[in-house]
mmCIF file of C-alpha atoms in Angstrom:
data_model
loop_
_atom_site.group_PDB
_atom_site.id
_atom_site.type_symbol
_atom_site.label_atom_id
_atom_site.label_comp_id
_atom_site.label_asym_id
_atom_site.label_seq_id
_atom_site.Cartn_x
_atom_site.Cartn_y
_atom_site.Cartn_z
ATOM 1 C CA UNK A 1 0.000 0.000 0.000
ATOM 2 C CA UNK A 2 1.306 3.556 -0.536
ATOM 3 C CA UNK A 3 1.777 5.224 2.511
ATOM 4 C CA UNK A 4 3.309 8.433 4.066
ATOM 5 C CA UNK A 5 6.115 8.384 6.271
ATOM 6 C CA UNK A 6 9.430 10.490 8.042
ATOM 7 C CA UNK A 7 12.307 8.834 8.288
ATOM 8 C CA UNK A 8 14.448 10.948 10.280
ATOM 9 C CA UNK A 9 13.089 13.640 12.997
ATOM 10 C CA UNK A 10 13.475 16.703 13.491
ATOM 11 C CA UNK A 11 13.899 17.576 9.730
ATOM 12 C CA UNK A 12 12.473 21.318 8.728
ATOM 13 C CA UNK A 13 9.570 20.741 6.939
ATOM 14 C CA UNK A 14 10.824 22.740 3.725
ATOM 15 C CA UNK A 15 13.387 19.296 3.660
ATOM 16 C CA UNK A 16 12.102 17.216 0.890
ATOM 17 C CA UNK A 17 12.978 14.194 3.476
ATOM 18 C CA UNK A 18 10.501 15.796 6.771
ATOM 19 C CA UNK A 19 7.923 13.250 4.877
ATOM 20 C CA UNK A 20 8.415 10.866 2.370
ATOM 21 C CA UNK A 21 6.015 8.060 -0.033
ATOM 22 C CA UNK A 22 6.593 4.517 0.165
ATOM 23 C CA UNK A 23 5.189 1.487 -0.141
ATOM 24 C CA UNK A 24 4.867 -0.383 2.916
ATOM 25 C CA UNK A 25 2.442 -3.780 3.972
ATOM 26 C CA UNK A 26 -0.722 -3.406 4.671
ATOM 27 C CA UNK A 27 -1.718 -3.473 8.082
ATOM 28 C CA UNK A 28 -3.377 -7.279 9.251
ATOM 29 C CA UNK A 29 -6.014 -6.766 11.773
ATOM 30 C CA UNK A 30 -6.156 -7.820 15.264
ATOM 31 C CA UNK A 31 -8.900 -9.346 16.800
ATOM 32 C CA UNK A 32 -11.004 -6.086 17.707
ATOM 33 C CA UNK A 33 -9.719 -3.784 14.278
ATOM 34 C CA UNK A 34 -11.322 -2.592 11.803
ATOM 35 C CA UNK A 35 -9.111 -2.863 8.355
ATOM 36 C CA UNK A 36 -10.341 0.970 6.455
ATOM 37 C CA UNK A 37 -9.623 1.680 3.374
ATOM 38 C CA UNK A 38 -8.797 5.249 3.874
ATOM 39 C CA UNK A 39 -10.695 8.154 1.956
ATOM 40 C CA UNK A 40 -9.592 11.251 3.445
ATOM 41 C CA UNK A 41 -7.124 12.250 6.246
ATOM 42 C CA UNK A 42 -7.222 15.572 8.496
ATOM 43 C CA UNK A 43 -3.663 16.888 10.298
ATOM 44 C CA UNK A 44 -3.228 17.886 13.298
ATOM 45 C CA UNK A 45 -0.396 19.604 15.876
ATOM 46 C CA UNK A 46 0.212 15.916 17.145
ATOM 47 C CA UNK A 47 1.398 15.141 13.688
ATOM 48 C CA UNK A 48 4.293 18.031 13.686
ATOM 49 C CA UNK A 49 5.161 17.603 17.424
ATOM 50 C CA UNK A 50 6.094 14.005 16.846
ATOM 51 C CA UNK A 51 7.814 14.379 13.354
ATOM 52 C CA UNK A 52 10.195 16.566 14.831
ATOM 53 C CA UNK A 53 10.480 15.284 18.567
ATOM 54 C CA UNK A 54 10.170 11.297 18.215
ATOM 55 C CA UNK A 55 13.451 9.188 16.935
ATOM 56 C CA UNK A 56 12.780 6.394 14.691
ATOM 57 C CA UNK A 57 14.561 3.461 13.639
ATOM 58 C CA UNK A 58 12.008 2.633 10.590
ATOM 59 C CA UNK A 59 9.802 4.733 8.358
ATOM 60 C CA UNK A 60 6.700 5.822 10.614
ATOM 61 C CA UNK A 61 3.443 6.877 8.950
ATOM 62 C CA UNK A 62 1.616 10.010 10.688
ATOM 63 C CA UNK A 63 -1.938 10.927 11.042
ATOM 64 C CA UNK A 64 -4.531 10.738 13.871
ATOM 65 C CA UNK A 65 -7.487 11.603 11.914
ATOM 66 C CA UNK A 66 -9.564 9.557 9.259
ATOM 67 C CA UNK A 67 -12.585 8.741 6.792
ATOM 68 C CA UNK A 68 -13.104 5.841 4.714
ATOM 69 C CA UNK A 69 -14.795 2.213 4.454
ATOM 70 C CA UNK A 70 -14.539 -0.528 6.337
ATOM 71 C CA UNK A 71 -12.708 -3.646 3.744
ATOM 72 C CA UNK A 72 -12.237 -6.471 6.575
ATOM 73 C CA UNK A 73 -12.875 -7.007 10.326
ATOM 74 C CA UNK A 74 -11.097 -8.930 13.329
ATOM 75 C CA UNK A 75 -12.755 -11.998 14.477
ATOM 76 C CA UNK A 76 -13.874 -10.224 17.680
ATOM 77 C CA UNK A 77 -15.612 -7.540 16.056
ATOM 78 C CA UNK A 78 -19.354 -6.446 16.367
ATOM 79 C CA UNK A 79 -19.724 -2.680 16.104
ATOM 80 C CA UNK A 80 -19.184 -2.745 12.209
ATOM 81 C CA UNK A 81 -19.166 -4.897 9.385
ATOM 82 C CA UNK A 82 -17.097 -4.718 5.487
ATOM 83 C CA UNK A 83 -18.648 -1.540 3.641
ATOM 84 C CA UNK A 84 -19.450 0.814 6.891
ATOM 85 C CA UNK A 85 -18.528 3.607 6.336
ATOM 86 C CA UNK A 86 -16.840 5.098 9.491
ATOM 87 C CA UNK A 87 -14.303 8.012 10.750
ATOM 88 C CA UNK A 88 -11.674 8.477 13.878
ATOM 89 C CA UNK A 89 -9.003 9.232 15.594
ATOM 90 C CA UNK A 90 -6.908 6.140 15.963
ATOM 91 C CA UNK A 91 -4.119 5.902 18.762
ATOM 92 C CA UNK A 92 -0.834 7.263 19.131
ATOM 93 C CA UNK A 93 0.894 3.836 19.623
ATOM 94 C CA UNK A 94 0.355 2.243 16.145
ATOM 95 C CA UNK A 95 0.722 3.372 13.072
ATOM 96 C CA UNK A 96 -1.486 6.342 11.820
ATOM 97 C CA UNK A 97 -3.960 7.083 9.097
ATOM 98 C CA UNK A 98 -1.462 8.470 6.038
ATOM 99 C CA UNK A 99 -1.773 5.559 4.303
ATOM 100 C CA UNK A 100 -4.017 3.916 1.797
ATOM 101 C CA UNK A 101 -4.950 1.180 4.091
ATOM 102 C CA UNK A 102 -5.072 1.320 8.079
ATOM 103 C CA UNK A 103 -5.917 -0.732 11.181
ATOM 104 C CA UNK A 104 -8.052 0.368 14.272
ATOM 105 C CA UNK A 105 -9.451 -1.114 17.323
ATOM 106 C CA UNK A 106 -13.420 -0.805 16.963
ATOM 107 C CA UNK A 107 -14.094 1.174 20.128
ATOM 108 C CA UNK A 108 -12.663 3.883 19.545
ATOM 109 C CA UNK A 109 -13.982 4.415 15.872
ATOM 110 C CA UNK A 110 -17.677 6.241 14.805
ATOM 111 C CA UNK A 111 -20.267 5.776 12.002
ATOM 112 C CA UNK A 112 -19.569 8.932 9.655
ATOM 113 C CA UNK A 113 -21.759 11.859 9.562
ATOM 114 C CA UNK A 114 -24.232 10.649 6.598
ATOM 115 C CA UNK A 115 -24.685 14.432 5.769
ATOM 116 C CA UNK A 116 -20.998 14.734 5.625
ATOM 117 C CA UNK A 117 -18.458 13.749 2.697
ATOM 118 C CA UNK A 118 -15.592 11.715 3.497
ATOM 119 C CA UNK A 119 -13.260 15.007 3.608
ATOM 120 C CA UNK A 120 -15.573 17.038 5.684
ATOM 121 C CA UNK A 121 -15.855 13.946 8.177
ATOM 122 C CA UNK A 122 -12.209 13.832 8.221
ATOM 123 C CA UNK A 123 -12.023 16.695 10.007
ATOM 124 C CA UNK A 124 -13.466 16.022 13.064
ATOM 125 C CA UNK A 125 -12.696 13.066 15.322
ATOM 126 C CA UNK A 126 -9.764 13.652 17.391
ATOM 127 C CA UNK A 127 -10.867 17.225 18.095
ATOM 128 C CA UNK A 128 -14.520 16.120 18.713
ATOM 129 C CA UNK A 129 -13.080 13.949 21.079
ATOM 130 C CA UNK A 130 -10.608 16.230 22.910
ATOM 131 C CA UNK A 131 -13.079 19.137 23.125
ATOM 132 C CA UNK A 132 -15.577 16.549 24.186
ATOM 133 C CA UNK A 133 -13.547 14.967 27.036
ATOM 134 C CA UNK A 134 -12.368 18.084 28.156
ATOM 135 C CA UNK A 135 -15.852 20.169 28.663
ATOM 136 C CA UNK A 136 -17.876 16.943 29.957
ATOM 137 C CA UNK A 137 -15.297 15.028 31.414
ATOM 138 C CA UNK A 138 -12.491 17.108 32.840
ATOM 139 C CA UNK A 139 -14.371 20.059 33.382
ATOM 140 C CA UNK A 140 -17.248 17.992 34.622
ATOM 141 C CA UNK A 141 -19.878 20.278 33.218
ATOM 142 C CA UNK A 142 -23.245 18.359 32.585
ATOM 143 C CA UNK A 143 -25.154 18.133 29.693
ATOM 144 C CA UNK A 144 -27.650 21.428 29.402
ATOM 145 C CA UNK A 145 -25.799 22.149 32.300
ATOM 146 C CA UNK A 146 -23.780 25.761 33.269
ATOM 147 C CA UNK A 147 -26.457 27.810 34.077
ATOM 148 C CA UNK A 148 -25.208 31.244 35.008
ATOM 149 C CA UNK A 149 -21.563 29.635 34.747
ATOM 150 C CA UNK A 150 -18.504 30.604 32.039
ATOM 151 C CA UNK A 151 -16.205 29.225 29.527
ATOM 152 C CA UNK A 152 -13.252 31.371 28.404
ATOM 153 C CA UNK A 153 -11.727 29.158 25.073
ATOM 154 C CA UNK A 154 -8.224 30.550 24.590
ATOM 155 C CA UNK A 155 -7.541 29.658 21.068
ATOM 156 C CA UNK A 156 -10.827 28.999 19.792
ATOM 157 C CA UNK A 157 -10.097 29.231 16.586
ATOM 158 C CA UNK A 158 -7.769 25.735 16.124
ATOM 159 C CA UNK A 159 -9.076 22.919 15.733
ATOM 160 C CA UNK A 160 -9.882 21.618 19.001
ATOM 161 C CA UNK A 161 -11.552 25.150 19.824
ATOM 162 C CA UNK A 162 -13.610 25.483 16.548
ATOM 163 C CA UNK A 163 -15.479 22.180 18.073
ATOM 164 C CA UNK A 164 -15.212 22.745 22.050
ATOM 165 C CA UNK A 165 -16.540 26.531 21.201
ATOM 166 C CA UNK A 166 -19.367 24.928 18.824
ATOM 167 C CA UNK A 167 -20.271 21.768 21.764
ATOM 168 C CA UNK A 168 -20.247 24.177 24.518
ATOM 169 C CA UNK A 169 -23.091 26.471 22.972
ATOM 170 C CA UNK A 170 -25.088 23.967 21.538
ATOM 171 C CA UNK A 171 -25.061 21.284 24.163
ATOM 172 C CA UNK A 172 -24.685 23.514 27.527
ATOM 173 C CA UNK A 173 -25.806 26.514 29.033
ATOM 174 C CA UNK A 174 -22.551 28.531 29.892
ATOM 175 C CA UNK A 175 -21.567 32.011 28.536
ATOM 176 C CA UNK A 176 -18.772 30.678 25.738
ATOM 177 C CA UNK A 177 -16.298 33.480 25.187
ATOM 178 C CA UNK A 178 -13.435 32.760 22.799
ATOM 179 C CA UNK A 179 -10.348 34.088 22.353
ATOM 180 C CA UNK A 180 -8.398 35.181 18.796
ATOM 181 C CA UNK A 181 -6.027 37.392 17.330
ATOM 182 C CA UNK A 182 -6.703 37.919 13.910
ATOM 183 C CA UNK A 183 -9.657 39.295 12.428
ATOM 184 C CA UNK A 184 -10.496 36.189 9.945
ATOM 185 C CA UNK A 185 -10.310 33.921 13.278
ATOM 186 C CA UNK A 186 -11.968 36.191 15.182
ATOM 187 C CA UNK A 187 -14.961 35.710 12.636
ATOM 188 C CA UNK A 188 -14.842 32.245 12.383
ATOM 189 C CA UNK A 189 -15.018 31.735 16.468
ATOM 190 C CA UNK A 190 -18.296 33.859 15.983
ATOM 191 C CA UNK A 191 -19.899 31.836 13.467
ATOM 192 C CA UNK A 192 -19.391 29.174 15.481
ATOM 193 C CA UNK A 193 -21.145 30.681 18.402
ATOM 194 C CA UNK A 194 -19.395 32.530 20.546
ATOM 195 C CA UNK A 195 -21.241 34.856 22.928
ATOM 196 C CA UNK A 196 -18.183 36.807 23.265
ATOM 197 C CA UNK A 197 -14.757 37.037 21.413
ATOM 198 C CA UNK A 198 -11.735 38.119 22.991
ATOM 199 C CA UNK A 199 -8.261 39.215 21.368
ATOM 200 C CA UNK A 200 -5.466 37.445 23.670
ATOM 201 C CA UNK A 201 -2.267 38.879 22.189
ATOM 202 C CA UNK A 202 -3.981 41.188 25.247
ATOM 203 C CA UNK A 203 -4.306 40.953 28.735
ATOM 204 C CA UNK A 204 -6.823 38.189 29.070
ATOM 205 C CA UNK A 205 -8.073 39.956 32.260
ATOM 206 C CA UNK A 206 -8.660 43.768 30.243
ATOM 207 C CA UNK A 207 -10.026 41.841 27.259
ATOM 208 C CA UNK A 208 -12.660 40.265 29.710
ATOM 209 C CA UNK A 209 -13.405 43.452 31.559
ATOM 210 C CA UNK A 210 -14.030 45.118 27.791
ATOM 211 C CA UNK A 211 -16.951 42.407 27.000
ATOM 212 C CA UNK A 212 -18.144 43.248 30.318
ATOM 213 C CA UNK A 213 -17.028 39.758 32.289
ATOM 214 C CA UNK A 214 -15.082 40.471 35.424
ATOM 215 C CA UNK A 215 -14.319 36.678 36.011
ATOM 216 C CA UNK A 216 -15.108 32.872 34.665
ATOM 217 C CA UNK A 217 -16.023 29.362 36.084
ATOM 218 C CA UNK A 218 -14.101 27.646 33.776
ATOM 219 C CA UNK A 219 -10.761 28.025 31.062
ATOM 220 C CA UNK A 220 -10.010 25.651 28.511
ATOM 221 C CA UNK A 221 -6.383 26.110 27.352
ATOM 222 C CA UNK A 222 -5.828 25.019 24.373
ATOM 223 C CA UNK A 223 -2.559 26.598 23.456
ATOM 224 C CA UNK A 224 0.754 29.012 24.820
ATOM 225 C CA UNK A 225 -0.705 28.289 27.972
ATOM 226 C CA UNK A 226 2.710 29.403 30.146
ATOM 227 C CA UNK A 227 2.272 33.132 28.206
ATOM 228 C CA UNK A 228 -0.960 32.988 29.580
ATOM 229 C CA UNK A 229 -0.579 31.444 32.773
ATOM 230 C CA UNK A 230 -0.502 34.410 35.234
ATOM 231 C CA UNK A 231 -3.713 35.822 33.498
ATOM 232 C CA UNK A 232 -5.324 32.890 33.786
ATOM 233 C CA UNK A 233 -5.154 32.109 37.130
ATOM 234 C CA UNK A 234 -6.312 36.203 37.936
ATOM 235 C CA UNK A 235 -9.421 35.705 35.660
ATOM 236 C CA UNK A 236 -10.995 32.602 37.631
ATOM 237 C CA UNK A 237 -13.027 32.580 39.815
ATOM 238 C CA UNK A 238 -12.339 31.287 43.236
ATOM 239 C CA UNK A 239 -13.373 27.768 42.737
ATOM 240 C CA UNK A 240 -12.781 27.666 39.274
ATOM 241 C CA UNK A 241 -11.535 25.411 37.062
ATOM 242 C CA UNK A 242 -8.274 25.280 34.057
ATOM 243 C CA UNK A 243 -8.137 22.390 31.877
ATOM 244 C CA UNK A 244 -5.377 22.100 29.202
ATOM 245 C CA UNK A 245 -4.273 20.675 26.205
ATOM 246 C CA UNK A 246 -1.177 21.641 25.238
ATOM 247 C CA UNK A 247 2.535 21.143 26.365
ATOM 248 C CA UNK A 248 3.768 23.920 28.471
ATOM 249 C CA UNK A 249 7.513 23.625 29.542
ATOM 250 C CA UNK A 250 6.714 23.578 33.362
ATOM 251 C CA UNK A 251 3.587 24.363 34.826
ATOM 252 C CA UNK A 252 3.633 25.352 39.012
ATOM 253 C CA UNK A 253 0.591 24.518 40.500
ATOM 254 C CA UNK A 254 0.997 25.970 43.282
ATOM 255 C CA UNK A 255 -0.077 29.667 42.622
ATOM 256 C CA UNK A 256 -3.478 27.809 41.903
ATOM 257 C CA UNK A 257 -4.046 27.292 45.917
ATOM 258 C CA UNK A 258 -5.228 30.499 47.152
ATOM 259 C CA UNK A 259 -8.289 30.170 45.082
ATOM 260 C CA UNK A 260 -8.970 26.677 45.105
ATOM 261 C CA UNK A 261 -8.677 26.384 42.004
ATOM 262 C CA UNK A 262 -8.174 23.015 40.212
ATOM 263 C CA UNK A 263 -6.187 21.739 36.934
ATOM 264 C CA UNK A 264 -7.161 19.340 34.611
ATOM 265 C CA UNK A 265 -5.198 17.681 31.966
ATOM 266 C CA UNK A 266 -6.835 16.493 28.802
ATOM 267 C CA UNK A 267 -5.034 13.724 26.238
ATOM 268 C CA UNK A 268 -7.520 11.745 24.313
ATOM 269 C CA UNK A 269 -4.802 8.891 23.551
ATOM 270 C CA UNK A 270 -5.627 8.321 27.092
ATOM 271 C CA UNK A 271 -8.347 5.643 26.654
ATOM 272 C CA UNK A 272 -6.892 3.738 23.690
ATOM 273 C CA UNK A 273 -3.339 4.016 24.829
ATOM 274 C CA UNK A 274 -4.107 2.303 28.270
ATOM 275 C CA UNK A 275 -6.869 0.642 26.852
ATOM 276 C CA UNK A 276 -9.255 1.783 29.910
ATOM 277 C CA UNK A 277 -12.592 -0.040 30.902
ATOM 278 C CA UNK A 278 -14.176 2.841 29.147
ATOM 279 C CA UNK A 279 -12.319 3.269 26.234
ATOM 280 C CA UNK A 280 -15.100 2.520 24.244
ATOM 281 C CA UNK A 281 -16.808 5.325 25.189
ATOM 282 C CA UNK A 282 -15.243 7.422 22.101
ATOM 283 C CA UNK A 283 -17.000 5.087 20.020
ATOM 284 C CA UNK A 284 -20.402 6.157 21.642
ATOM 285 C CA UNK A 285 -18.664 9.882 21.607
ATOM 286 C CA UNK A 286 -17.927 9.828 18.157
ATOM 287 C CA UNK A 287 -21.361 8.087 17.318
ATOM 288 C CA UNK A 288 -23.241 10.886 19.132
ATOM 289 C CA UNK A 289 -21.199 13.342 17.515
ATOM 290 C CA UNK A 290 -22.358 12.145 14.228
ATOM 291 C CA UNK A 291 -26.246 12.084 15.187
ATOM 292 C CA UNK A 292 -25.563 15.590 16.331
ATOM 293 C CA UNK A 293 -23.520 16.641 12.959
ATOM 294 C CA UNK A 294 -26.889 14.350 11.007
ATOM 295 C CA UNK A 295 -29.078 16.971 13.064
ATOM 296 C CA UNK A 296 -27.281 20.176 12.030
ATOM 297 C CA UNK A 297 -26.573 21.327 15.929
ATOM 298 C CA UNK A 298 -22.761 20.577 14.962
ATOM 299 C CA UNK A 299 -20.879 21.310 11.368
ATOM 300 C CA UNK A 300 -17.662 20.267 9.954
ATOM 301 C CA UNK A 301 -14.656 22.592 10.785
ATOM 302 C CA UNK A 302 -12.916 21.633 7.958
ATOM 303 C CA UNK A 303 -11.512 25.095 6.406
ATOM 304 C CA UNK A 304 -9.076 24.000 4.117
ATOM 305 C CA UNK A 305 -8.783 21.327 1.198
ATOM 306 C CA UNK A 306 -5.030 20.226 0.274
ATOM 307 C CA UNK A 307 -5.804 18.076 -2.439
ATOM 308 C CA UNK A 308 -4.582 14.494 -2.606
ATOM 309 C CA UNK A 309 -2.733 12.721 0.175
ATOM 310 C CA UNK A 310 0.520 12.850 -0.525
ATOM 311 C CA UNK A 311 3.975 13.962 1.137
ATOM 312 C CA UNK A 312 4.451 17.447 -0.893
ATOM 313 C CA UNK A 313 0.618 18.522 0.094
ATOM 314 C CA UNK A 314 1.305 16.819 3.818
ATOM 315 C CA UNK A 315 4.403 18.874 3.954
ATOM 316 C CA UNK A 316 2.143 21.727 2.899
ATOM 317 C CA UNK A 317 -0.265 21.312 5.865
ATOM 318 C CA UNK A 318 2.287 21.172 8.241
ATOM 319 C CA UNK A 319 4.070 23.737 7.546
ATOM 320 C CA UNK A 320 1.136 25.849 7.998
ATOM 321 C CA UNK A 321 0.278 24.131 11.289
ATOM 322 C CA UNK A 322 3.807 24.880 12.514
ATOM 323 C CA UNK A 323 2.999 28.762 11.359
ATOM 324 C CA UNK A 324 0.144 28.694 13.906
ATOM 325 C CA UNK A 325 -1.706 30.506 11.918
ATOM 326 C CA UNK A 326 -4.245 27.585 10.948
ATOM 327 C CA UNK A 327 -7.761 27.772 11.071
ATOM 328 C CA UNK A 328 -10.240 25.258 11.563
ATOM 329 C CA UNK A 329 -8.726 21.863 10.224
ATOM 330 C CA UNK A 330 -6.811 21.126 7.007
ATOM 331 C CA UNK A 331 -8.298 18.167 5.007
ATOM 332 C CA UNK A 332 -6.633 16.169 2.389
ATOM 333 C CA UNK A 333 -8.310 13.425 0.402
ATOM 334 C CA UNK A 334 -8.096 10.504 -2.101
ATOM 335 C CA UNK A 335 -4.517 8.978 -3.048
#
């Protein structure tokens, strides 16, 4: 099968080598995988963080987000049959989805959005699942739940924030108020329902004060959180609550004590990487997510198409990931 790899990390990504084609096996599924013939792949910061931070001794193939058709099934298998059609995340410890052909434990894969193609579908499992986790899980805020409670988003405009900013309007109660610092983002964070958006190359604390918030129940930080650190801490409320995403070089709890406040990490590798009791709960996540995408109370962040999946438009996306600059999601599709 062809398939896209790196070979070496921590290659620039304008290096004709930082991803490369080959042909490699395809994958033989275990007992509980699904074999998919892939359709369309999105990318996503995970994808650039390991290509330049993880050694290899072989070729390893990228991607943690997919859309395609199920060809063959493990003997253990009973969510889906040959000719689903189905989309996820995957897990961090096999292989990924840049390849023509991939293998994935059933639980933590979805039915695809009907309404959706097999690009715009791409685009949305691992941050449906991250934003998902994180707002109803970490955060522990209920279902139609946050009544007279708030949600500041910093960097609602990514990926993960295009859906967290989109699930926490439509499925709870709170005040959602994003942050971005371009006008285009800014925009896009509003159309995806935002009560309130916030510029944070500015004091997160002013910016609140100017939309008329003094404080918030809850922060989801979703990137730079150490720039914004300080600030966040001064615009929770006592009792409040920080959950985070990203990968901050050290992180003192400590100033969090005088107001209670508590931290929450979110990784959605968690459940498939341990393989928890519940890991197949992202399969009922990612189900529900596509009922609610079938229902038009969520739509596809997919923002850009990169044509075909191969390494010069994979490079492509990447680099523009590693711009931060992105967004919504980056799709590519077909091989």
């Amino acid at each position: 099968m062809k398939a896209i790899a790196y070979i070496e990390h921590g290659l620039p990504i304008d290096d004709p080598l930082a991803l490369v084609e080959l042909e490699l096996p395809a994958p033989q599924p275990g007992p509980r995988d699904l074999l998919v013939e892939v359709r369309a792949v999105s990318v996503n910061p995970v994808d650039t963080k390991v290509r330049r931070g993880a050694a290899v001794q072989q070729p390893r193939v990228l991607g943690w987000d997919a859309a395609g058709v199920v060809r063959a099934v493990g003997p253990q298998v009973t969510l889906f049959k040959p000719g689903d059609e189905v989309f996820y995340a995957g897990s961090i410890t096999r292989p990924g989805s840049n390849s023509e052909l991939h293998a994935v434990d059933e639980r933590i894969v979805g039915p695809k959005p009907a309404s959706l193609s097999f690009a715009q579908a791409a685009a949305l499992p691992l941050t449906s699942i991250t934003a998902w986790e994180l707002l109803f899980d970490r955060l522990g805020v209920p279902e139609g739940g946050g009544e007279g409670q708030s949600l500041l988003i910093i960097g609602a405009g990514g990926g993960v924030g295009s859906m967290l900013t989109q699930l926490a309007r439509r499925l709870t109660r709170l005040q959602v108020i994003g942050t971005a610092s371009r006008e285009e983002t800014r925009q896009w964070v509003r159309e995806l329902g935002a009560h309130e958006v916030i510029d944070h190359a500015q004091p997160l604390t002013e910016e609140l004060r100017r939309v008329g918030v003094d404080a918030v129940s809850h922060v989801a930080s979703l990137t730079h959180t150490d720039a914004h650190y300080g600030q966040i801490i001064e615009a929770l409320q006592p009792q409040g609550r920080l959950a985070l995403i990203d990968d901050p070089a050290q992180l003192d709890a400590v100033p969090l004590k005088r107001k209670s406040l508590s931290l929450h990490w979110e990784l959605m590798f968690t459940r498939p990487m341990f393989e928890t009791p519940d890991m197949a709960r992202q399969h009922a996540l990612l189900q529900r997510v596509a009922e609610l995408v079938d229902a038009s109370t969520l739509r596809s962040t997919l923002a850009e198409h990169f044509g075909v999946i191969n390494a010069a438009n994979l490079r492509r996306a990447h680099a523009l990931l590693e711009s931060q600059r992105a967004r919504g999601k980056v799709v590519l599709e077909g091989f």
